Amino acid sequence: LAIGLVMVFSASAIEAALDDQPAWQPGVLQLTWAALGVVAMLVALRLPVGFLRRWSPIALIGVAVLLVLVLVPGIGIRLNGARQWFDLGFANFQPSELAKLVFALWGAHVIAL
């Protein structure tokens, strides 16, 4: 995580400075999201396995709905030529990233049966 943060900061500081933004801003934003991710990881580690197994099929259906909703004009936004994002106002959300996690959890549930 630390190496990735250093790489993001070093790569994005120049771009931010060229866009007349503070050079540290992308690094601080990435650090904020990394800290939230670590907190989410610690919470996920404390969840009971039964809870994850019980909710994995429901989460799979929910993610499938999100993956279809992103294709609806007006709901999903187009960035870099692809309509695969939701604009949450404070950040963009790509449901395929959540789908990777949910599919892995659901697959583990199915294999463990």
Coordinates of C-alpha atoms in Angstrom, one line a residue:
L1 CA 0.0 0.0 0.0
A2 CA 2.8 2.4 0.9
I3 CA 4.7 1.7 -2.3
G4 CA 1.5 2.2 -4.3
L5 CA 0.8 5.5 -2.6
V6 CA 4.3 6.8 -3.3
M7 CA 4.0 5.8 -6.9
V8 CA 0.6 7.5 -7.3
F9 CA 1.9 10.7 -5.6
S10 CA 5.1 10.8 -7.7
A11 CA 3.2 10.2 -10.9
S12 CA 0.3 12.6 -10.3
A13 CA 2.1 15.5 -8.6
I14 CA 3.4 16.8 -12.0
E15 CA 0.0 16.4 -13.6
A16 CA -1.7 18.3 -10.8
A17 CA 0.9 21.1 -10.9
L18 CA 0.4 21.4 -14.7
D19 CA -3.3 21.7 -14.1
D20 CA -2.7 24.6 -11.6
Q21 CA -3.7 22.4 -8.7
P22 CA -1.6 21.8 -5.6
A23 CA 0.9 19.1 -6.3
W24 CA 0.0 17.2 -3.1
Q25 CA -3.7 17.1 -3.8
P26 CA -3.9 13.8 -5.7
G27 CA -1.6 12.1 -3.2
V28 CA -3.8 13.3 -0.2
L29 CA -7.0 12.1 -2.0
Q30 CA -5.4 8.7 -2.6
L31 CA -4.2 8.5 1.0
T32 CA -7.7 9.3 2.2
W33 CA -9.2 6.5 0.0
A34 CA -6.4 4.1 1.2
A35 CA -7.2 4.9 4.8
L36 CA -10.9 4.2 4.2
G37 CA -10.0 1.0 2.5
V38 CA -7.9 -0.2 5.4
V39 CA -10.8 0.6 7.8
A40 CA -13.2 -1.4 5.5
M41 CA -10.7 -4.3 5.4
L42 CA -10.5 -4.4 9.2
V43 CA -14.3 -4.4 9.4
A44 CA -14.5 -7.2 6.8
L45 CA -12.0 -9.3 8.8
R46 CA -14.3 -9.2 11.8
L47 CA -17.4 -10.3 9.9
P48 CA -18.6 -13.9 10.6
V49 CA -18.2 -16.4 7.8
G50 CA -21.9 -17.3 8.0
F51 CA -22.9 -13.7 7.4
L52 CA -20.7 -13.6 4.2
R53 CA -22.0 -16.9 3.0
R54 CA -25.7 -15.9 3.7
W55 CA -25.4 -12.6 1.8
S56 CA -23.2 -13.6 -1.1
P57 CA -26.0 -14.7 -3.5
I58 CA -28.0 -11.6 -2.7
A59 CA -24.9 -9.4 -3.3
L60 CA -24.3 -11.2 -6.6
I61 CA -27.8 -10.3 -7.8
G62 CA -27.3 -6.7 -6.6
V63 CA -24.0 -6.4 -8.5
A64 CA -25.6 -7.8 -11.6
V65 CA -28.3 -5.1 -11.4
L66 CA -25.6 -2.4 -11.0
L67 CA -23.7 -3.8 -14.0
V68 CA -26.9 -3.4 -16.1
L69 CA -27.8 0.0 -14.7
V70 CA -24.5 1.4 -15.7
L71 CA -25.5 0.9 -19.3
V72 CA -28.6 3.1 -19.0
P73 CA -28.0 6.6 -20.3
G74 CA -28.5 9.2 -17.6
I75 CA -27.6 6.8 -14.8
G76 CA -24.2 5.5 -16.0
I77 CA -21.6 8.1 -17.2
R78 CA -19.2 7.8 -20.0
L79 CA -15.5 8.3 -19.2
N80 CA -12.7 7.7 -21.6
G81 CA -15.1 6.3 -24.2
A82 CA -16.7 3.7 -22.0
R83 CA -20.0 3.8 -20.1
Q84 CA -19.0 2.0 -16.9
W85 CA -19.1 4.5 -14.1
F86 CA -21.6 6.0 -11.7
D87 CA -21.1 9.6 -10.6
L88 CA -21.6 9.7 -6.8
G89 CA -20.8 13.4 -6.6
F90 CA -17.7 13.1 -4.5
A91 CA -16.2 10.2 -6.5
N92 CA -16.9 8.0 -9.5
F93 CA -17.8 4.4 -8.8
Q94 CA -17.1 1.5 -11.2
P95 CA -19.4 -1.4 -10.3
S96 CA -17.2 -3.9 -12.0
E97 CA -14.6 -3.5 -9.2
L98 CA -17.2 -4.4 -6.6
A99 CA -18.4 -7.3 -8.9
K100 CA -14.9 -8.8 -8.7
L101 CA -15.0 -9.0 -5.0
V102 CA -18.6 -10.2 -4.8
F103 CA -18.0 -12.9 -7.5
A104 CA -14.9 -14.2 -5.5
L105 CA -17.0 -14.3 -2.3
W106 CA -19.9 -16.1 -4.0
G107 CA -17.5 -18.5 -5.8
A108 CA -15.9 -19.4 -2.4
H109 CA -19.4 -19.9 -1.0
V110 CA -20.3 -22.3 -3.9
I111 CA -17.0 -24.2 -3.6
A112 CA -17.4 -24.6 0.2
L113 CA -20.9 -26.3 -0.2

